[in-house]
Every structure is written in structure tokens, then in C-alpha cells.
Short mmCIF file of C-alpha atoms in Angstrom, two decimals:
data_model
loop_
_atom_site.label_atom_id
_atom_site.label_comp_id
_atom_site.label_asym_id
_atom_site.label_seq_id
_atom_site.Cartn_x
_atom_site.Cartn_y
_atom_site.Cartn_z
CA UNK A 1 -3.28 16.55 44.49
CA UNK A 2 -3.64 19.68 46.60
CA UNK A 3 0.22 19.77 46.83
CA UNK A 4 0.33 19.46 43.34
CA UNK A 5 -2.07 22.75 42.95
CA UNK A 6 0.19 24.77 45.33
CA UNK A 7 2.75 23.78 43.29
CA UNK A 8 1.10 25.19 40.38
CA UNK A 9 1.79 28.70 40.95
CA UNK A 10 5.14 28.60 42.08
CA UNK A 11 6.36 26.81 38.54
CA UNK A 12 4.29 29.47 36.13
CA UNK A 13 6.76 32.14 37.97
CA UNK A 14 9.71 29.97 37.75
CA UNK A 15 8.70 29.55 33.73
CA UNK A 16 9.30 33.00 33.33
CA UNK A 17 12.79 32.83 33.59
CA UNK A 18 15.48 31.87 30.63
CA UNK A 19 16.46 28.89 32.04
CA UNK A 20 14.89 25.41 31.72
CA UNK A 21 12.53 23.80 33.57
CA UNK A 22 14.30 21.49 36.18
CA UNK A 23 13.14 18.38 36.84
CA UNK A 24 11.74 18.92 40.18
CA UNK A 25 10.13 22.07 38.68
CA UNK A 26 7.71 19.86 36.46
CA UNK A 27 3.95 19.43 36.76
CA UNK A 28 2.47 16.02 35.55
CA UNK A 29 -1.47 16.90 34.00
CA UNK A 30 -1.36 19.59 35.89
CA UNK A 31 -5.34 21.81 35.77
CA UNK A 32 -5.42 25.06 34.43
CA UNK A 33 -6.64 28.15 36.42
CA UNK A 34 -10.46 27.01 35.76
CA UNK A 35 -9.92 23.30 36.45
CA UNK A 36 -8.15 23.37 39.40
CA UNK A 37 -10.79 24.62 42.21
CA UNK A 38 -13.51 22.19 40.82
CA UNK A 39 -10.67 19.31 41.21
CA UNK A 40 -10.22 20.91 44.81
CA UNK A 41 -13.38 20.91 45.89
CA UNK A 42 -14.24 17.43 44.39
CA UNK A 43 -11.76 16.13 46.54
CA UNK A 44 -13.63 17.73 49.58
CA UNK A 45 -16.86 15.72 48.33
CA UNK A 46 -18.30 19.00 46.72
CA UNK A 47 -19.85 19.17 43.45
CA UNK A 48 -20.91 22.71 43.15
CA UNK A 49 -18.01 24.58 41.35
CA UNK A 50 -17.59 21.32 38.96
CA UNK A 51 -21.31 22.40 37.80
CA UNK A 52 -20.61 25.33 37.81
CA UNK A 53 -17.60 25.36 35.41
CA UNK A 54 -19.35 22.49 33.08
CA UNK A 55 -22.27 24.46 33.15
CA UNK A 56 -20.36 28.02 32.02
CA UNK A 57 -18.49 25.94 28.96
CA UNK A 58 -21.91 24.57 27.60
CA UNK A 59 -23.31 27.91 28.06
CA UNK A 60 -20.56 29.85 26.08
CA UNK A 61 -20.42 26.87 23.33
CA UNK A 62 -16.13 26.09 24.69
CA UNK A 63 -16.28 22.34 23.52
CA UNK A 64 -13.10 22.29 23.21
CA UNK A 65 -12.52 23.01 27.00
CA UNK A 66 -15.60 21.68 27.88
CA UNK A 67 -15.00 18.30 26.44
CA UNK A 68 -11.36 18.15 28.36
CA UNK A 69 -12.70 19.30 31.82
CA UNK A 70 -15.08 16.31 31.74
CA UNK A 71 -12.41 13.96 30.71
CA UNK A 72 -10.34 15.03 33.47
CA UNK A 73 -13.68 15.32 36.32
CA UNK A 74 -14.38 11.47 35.12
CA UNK A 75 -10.94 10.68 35.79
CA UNK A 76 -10.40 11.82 38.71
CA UNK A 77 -14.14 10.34 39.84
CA UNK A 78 -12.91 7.13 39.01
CA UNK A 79 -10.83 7.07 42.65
CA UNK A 80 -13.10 9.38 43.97
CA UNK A 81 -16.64 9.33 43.27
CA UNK A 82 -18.76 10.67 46.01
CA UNK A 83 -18.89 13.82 44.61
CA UNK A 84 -20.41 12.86 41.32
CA UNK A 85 -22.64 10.90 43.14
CA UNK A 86 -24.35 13.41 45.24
CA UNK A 87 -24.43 15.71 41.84
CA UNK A 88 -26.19 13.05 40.40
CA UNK A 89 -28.52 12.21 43.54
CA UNK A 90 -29.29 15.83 43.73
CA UNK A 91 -29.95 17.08 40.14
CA UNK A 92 -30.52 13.42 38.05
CA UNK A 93 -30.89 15.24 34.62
CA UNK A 94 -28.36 17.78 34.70
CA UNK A 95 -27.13 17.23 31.06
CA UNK A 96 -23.53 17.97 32.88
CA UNK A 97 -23.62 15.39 35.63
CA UNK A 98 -24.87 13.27 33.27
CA UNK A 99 -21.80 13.79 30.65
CA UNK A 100 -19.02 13.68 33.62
CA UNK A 101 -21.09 10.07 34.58
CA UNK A 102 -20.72 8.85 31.05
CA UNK A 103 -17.41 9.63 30.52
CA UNK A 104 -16.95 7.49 34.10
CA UNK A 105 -18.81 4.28 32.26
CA UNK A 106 -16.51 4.47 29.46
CA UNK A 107 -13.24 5.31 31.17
CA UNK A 108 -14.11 2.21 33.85
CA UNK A 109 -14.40 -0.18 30.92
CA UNK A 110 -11.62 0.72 28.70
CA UNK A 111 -8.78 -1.01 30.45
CA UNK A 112 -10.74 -4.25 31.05
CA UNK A 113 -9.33 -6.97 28.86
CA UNK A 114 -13.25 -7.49 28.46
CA UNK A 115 -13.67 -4.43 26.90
CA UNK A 116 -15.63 -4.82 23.79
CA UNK A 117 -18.43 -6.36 25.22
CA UNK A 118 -18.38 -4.31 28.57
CA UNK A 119 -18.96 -1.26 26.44
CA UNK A 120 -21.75 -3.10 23.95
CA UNK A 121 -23.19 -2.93 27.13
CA UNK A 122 -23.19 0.53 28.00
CA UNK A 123 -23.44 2.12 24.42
CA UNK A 124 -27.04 2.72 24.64
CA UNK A 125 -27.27 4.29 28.28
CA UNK A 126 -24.05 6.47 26.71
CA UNK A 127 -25.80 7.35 23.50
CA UNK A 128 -29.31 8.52 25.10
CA UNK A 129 -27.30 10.58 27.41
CA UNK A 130 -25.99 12.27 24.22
CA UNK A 131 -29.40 12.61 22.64
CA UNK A 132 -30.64 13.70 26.04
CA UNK A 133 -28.35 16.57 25.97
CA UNK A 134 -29.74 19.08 23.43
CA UNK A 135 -29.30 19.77 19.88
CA UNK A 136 -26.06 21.77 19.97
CA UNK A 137 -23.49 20.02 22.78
CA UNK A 138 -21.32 17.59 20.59
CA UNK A 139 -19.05 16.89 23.68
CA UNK A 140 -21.70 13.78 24.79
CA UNK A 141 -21.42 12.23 20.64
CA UNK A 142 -17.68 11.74 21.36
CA UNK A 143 -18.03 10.15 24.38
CA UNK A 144 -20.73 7.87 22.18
CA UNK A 145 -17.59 7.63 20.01
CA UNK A 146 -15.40 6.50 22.23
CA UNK A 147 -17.29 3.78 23.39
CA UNK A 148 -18.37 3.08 19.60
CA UNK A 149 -14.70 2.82 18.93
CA UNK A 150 -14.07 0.37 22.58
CA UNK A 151 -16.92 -1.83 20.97
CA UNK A 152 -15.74 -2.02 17.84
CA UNK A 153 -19.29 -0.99 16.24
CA UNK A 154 -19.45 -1.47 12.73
CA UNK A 155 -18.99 1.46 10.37
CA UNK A 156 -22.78 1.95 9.50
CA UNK A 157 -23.28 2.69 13.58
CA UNK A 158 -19.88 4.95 14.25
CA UNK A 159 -20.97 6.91 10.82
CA UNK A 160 -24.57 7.71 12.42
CA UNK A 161 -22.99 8.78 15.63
CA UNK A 162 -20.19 10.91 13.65
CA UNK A 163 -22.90 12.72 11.73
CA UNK A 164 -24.69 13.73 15.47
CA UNK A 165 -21.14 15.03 16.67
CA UNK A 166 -20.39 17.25 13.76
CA UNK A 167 -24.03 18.23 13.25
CA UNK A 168 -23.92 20.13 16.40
CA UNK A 169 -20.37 21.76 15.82
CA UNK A 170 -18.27 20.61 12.86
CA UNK A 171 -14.82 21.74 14.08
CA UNK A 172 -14.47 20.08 17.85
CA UNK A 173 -11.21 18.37 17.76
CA UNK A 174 -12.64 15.86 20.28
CA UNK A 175 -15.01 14.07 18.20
CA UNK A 176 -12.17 14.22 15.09
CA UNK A 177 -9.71 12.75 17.51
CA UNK A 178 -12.35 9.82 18.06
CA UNK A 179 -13.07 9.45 14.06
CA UNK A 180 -9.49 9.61 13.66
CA UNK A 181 -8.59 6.79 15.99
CA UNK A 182 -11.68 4.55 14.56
CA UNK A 183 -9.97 4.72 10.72
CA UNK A 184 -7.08 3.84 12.39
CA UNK A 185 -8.18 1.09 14.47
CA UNK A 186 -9.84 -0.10 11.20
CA UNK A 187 -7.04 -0.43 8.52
CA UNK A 188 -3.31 0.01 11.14
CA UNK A 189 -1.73 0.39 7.93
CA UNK A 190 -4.06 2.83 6.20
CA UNK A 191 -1.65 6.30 7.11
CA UNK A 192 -2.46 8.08 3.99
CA UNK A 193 -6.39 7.84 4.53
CA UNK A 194 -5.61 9.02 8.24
CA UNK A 195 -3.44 11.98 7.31
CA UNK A 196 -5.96 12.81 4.31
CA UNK A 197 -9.20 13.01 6.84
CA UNK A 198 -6.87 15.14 9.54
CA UNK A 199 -5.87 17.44 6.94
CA UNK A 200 -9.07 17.96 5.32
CA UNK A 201 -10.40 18.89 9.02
CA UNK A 202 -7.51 21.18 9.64
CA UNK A 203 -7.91 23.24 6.33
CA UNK A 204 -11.46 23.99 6.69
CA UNK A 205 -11.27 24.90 10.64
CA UNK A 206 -10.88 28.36 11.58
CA UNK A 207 -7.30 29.52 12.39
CA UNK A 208 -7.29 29.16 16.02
CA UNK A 209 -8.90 26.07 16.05
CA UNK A 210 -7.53 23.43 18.20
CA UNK A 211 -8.64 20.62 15.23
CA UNK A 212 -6.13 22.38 13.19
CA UNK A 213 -3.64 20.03 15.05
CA UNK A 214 -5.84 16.85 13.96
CA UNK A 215 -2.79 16.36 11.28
CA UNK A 216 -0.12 16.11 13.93
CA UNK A 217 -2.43 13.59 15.77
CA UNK A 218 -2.50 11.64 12.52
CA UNK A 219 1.28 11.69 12.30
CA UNK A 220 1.70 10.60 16.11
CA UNK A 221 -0.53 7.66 15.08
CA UNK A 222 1.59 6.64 11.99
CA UNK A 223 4.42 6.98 13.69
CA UNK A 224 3.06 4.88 16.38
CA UNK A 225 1.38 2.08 14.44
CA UNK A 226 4.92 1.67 12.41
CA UNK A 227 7.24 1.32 15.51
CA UNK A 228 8.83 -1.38 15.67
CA UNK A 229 8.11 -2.80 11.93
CA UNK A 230 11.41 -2.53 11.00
CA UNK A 231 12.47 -1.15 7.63
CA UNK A 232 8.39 -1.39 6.46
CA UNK A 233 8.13 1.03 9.50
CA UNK A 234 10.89 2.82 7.90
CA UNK A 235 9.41 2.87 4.38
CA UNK A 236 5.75 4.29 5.69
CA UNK A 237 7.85 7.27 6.91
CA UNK A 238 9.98 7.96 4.76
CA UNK A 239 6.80 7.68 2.20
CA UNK A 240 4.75 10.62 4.11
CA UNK A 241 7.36 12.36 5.52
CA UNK A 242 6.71 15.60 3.65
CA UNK A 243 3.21 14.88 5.26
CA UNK A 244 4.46 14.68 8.56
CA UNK A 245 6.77 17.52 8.52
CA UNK A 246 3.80 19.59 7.55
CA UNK A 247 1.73 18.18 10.21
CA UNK A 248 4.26 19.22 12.34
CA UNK A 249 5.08 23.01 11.30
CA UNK A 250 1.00 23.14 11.17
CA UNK A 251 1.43 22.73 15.05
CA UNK A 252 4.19 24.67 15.89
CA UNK A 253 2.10 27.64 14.74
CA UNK A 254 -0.78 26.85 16.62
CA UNK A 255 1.64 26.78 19.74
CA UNK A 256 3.00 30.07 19.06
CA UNK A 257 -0.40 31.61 19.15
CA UNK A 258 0.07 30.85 22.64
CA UNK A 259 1.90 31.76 26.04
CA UNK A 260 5.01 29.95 27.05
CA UNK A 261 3.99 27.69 29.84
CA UNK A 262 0.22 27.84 28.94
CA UNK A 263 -1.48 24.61 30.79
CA UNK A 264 -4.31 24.38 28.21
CA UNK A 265 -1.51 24.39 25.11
CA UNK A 266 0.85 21.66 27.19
CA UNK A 267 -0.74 18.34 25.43
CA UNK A 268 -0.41 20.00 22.02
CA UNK A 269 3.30 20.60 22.57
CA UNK A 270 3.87 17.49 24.53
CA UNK A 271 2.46 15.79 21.60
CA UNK A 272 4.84 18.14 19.16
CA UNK A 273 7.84 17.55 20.75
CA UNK A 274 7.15 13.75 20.79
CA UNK A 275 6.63 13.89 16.96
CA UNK A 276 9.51 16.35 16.22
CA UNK A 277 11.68 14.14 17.75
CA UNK A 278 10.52 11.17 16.10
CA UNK A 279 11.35 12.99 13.13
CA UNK A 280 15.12 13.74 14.04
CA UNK A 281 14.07 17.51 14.25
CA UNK A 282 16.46 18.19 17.70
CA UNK A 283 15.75 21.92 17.95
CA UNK A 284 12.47 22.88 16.63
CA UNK A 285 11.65 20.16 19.71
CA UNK A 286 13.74 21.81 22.17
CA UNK A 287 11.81 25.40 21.19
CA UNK A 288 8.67 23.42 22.46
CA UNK A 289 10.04 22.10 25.24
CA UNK A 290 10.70 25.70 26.01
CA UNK A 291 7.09 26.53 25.53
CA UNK A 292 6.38 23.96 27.77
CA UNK A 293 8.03 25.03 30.65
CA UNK A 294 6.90 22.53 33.40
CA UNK A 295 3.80 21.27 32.42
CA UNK A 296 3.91 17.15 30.92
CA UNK A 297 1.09 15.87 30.39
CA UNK A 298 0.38 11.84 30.55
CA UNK A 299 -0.54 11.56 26.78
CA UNK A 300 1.22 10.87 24.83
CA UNK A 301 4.31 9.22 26.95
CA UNK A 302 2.29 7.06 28.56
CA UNK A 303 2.02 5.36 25.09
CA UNK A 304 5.56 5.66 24.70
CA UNK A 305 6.90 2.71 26.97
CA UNK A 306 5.77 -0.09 28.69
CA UNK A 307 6.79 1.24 31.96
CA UNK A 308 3.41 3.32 32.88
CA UNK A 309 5.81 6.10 33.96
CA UNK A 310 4.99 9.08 31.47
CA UNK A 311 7.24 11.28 33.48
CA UNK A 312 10.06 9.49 33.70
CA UNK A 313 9.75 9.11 29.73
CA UNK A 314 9.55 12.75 29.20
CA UNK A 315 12.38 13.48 31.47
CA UNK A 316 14.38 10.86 29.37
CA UNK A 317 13.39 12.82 26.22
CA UNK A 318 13.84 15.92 27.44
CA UNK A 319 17.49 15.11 28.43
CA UNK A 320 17.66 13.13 25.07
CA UNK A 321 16.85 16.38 23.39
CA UNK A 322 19.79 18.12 25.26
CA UNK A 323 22.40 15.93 24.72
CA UNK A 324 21.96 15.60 21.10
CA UNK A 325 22.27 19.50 20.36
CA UNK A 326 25.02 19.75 22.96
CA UNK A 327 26.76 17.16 21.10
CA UNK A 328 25.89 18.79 17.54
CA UNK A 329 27.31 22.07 19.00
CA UNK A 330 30.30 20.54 20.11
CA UNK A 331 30.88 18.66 16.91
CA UNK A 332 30.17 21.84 14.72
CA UNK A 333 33.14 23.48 16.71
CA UNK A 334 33.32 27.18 17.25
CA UNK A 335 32.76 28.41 14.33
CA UNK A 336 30.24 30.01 12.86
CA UNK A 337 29.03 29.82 9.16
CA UNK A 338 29.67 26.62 8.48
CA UNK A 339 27.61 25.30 11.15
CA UNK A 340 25.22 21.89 10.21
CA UNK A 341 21.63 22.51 10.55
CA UNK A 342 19.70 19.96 12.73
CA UNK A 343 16.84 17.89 11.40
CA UNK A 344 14.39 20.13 10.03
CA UNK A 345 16.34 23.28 9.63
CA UNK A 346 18.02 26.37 11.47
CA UNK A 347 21.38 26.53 13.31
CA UNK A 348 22.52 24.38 16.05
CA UNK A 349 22.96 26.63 18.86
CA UNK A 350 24.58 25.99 22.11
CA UNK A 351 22.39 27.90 24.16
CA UNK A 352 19.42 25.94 21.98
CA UNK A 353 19.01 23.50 24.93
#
């Protein structure tokens, strides 16, 4: 991990330059400039600058990054905890030591193929750390959510704990990525209910709102849920795609209000270029991968293959991507205006990959 950090620096110059990221110049999940001392001095069994940074998001009202630095503290707790548990030891109600810990409880229990009734279980210690947390933190309510979702609580329940989460801030995309997922879970086939709820979040967020991408989440999970369903897989898309395309174009603004080779904006254009190219849309997805520069993040390849190797699936996109415009170039010949457009529109360049 502490390689990976040195590493860090090195690959935001190399992103600076024209040329694409090679593939020994790319960062899996790697922190951002904030992240990466707490995850440095959690590995030296020291809790302090973790507080710290939990403690400045909660204080400045940044759920959004607040609710993604605890995701990533509980992960990286789950191979090494003795941080978290000196935190904890030390300061037993600090409303931040007590999110990271919840978001441990959940994340422990999700991959067990008892997981519905290993999270019944913990849903109430999870939920009156939420309601121990204040009146305005919503980052706690999607962890309550989550583990709603993991225990498949009925509707009446999940409703009571979505009203909590948007009470205290209505826009954090966490707790509408949680929602989302639950109508989803609920009715696999019910696309146009999921795209309607994204889209009705996205329109009345703020502009720079990271829920403003809920509608490209919704179109990663119908494209998702109809993989492999043959020509009814084909038929759902085909039925939304103006839906999806919009989704999509919603997101590629959102990225440009960003730097190339911003860590915080990676899983958004991660997720992008997975969607663009399950649309067929070749070079809007390589301008993304260009915004990427090195950084992949695990979601959402890792639910992209069976093989848990979300870099290697990225790579194999990536160079996917490549050879498809190189090949459109090459078929379009050297001339000019008569040039095909790829997917979603705009000329096939050579010097697009």
C-alpha cells in the first residue's frame, strides 16, 4: 500500500502529458490527497489523522466525501483493524469511530453466503449508531441502508430509514445509490421505475452535485441486470436507450467540471466509460479514459467478470476501446469528409485513442 502511495505522485505528473496512460502507469483505488495519510498512518496502527479527516468532513457537511472515506477506512480495517480498535477503546462514542465500525459490520457480512440473516442481526446496533449520530449526518442512514438492503427488510422498514437519510440532506448520492439498488433488487426487471427515481434525483440536485450521476448508475444497473438475457436483454435496451444515452451525456458533463486525472472523479468515469461502451459509443469512452489517466477504480469491473481481477478487465477494455477506433480509422481510409461517426456521434479520429 505504501508503494502504491509513492506511486501516486509520480502518475499525476505522468497524466499531464498527451499520451496515454500505460499500463504499468495505472493506480487501482488509488486515495486522493486527503485519504492517503490517514490510510498511511492506519497501517502504522494510528488512528489520529483518520479522526481527524472524518471529523473535518462532518464538520464542513462533505457527505459526499465523507461517506467514501469511511467506506474505504472500513475496508481497509477489515485486514487491518487495530487501529479502529484503539479509536474505539479510546473515544467509544465518537460518532466517527462509530460510523467507520459500522461500515466494518456490514462490509464483514456482505460476502457471507449467510448474509441475510447475519445482517438481521446487526441492523439494530447499525441503525442506533445512525440515530446516535446527530440530526444532520445522513452518511450513518446509508450504511442502515445497506444493511436494510443485505437483509432484505421489507419496504415499510427501508422507507422509514430512507426518510432519516434524506431528512438530514436530500441530495447525498450515497443514500440514492442504496435506494436505487433496493428498487432494483426488488423488481430486476423494473428499469423504467429505476431510471425514473435516478432522474428525478438528478434534476432537482444542484449542478455540481455528485447525485446528478444517479441516472448513469441506473443505466449501469439495467445494463447489468439484462446481460446475458439474450434478445429480451436486447429489447430492454433498445427500449430505454434514449434514456441511457442521456444518462450518459448527463455524466460526461459532470466529468468535465473536473481535472483530468482527478482521483475523487475516477469512479464516475470508470463507471462512464463502462456504460459508453456498453452502448457502442467508442470515442466519447476513449475521451474518459483520457480523463482518467491512471486511476481504475475496483467498481464497477469487479462486477464485470467472474475473474475478481478488476484491473485486468479494465486493461482489456481499455485496449478494446483502442482497437476498435484504430480499426474505424483504418476502415474510414484517409480521407476526410466522408468519415463514419462512431456510436454516439463525432469523427473517428486516429489520434482519438
Amino acid at each position: 500500500m505504501l508503494r502504491a502511495f509513492l506511486r501516486t505522485a509520480a502518475a499525476r505528473a505522468r497524466s499531464r502529458s498527451p499520451r496515454p496512460a500505460q499500463d504499468d502507469d495505472v493506480l487501482l483505488d488509488a486515495p486522493d490527497d486527503r485519504l492517503a495519510p490517514a490510510l498511511v498512518a492506519a497501517a502504522r496502527g494510528e488512528h489520529g489523522p483518520a479522526a481527524g479527516l472524518l471529523a473535518g468532513t462532518r464538520e464542513n457537511a462533505e457527505w459526499d466525501h465523507r461517506d467514501r472515506y469511511a467506506t474505504r477506512l472500513a475496508a481497509f480495517a477489515r485486514s487491518r483493524s487495530e487501529w479502529l480498535d484503539t479509536w474505539r477503546a479510546t473515544a467509544p462514542d465518537d460518532p466517527d469511530a462509530l460510523l467507520v465500525a459500522a461500515r466494518l459490520a456490514v462490509h464483514r457480512r456482505w460476502d457471507s453466503p449467510a448474509r441475510t440473516e447475519l445482517l438481521r442481526e446487526v441492523v439494530p446496533a447499525v441503525v442506533a449508531a445512525a440515530e446516535a449520530a446527530g440530526p444532520v449526518d445522513p452518511v450513518p442512514w446509508r450504511t442502515a441502508l445497506d444493511a436494510a438492503r443485505g437483509a432484505r427488510a421489507p419496504h415499510a422498514e427501508f422507507e422509514r430509514l430512507w426518510e432519516q437519510a434524506v431528512r438530514r440532506s436530500p441530495h447525498h448520492y450515497g443514500s440514492h445509490v442504496a435506494a436505487l439498488e433496493y428498487l432494483a433488487d426488488a423488481s430486476p426487471d423494473a428499469h423504467g421505475e429505476c431510471l425514473d427515481f435516478a432522474e428525478t434525483a438528478a434534476q432537482d440536485a444542484p449542478e455540481d452535485a455528485l447525485v446528478r450521476a444517479l441516472p448513469l448508475r441506473a443505466a449501469f444497473t439495467c445494463l447489468t441486470t439484462v446481460a446475458g438475457t439474450s434478445a429480451d436483454g436486447a429489447t430492454a435496451v433498445r427500449a430505454h436507450r434514449p434514456r441511457l444515452d442521456a444518462a450518459a451525456d448527463r455524466a460526461t458533463a459532470l466529468s468535465a467540471a473536473h481535472p483530468a486525472a482527478d482521483p475523487w472523479a475516477a469512479e464516475l468515469r470508470n463507471l462512464l466509460v463502462y456504460v459508453l461502451v456498453r452502448l457502442e459509443r467508442h470515442r466519447d469512452a476513449a475521451e474518459q479514459l483520457r480523463l482518467t489517466g491512471p486511476y481504475v477504480t475496483s467498481f464497477p469491473w469487479e462486477r464485470d467478470t467472474d475473474d475478481p481481477d478488476p484491473l485486468g478487465r479494465f486493461l482489456q477494455v481499455r485496449a478494446d476501446v483502442r482497437a476498435h477506433l484504430e480499426e474505424a480509422a483504418a476502415a474510414a481510409g484517409p480521407t476526410g469528409p466522408g468519415r463514419p461517426r462512431s456510436g454516439h456521434g463525432g469523427r473517428v479520429r486516429p489520434d482519438d485513442h
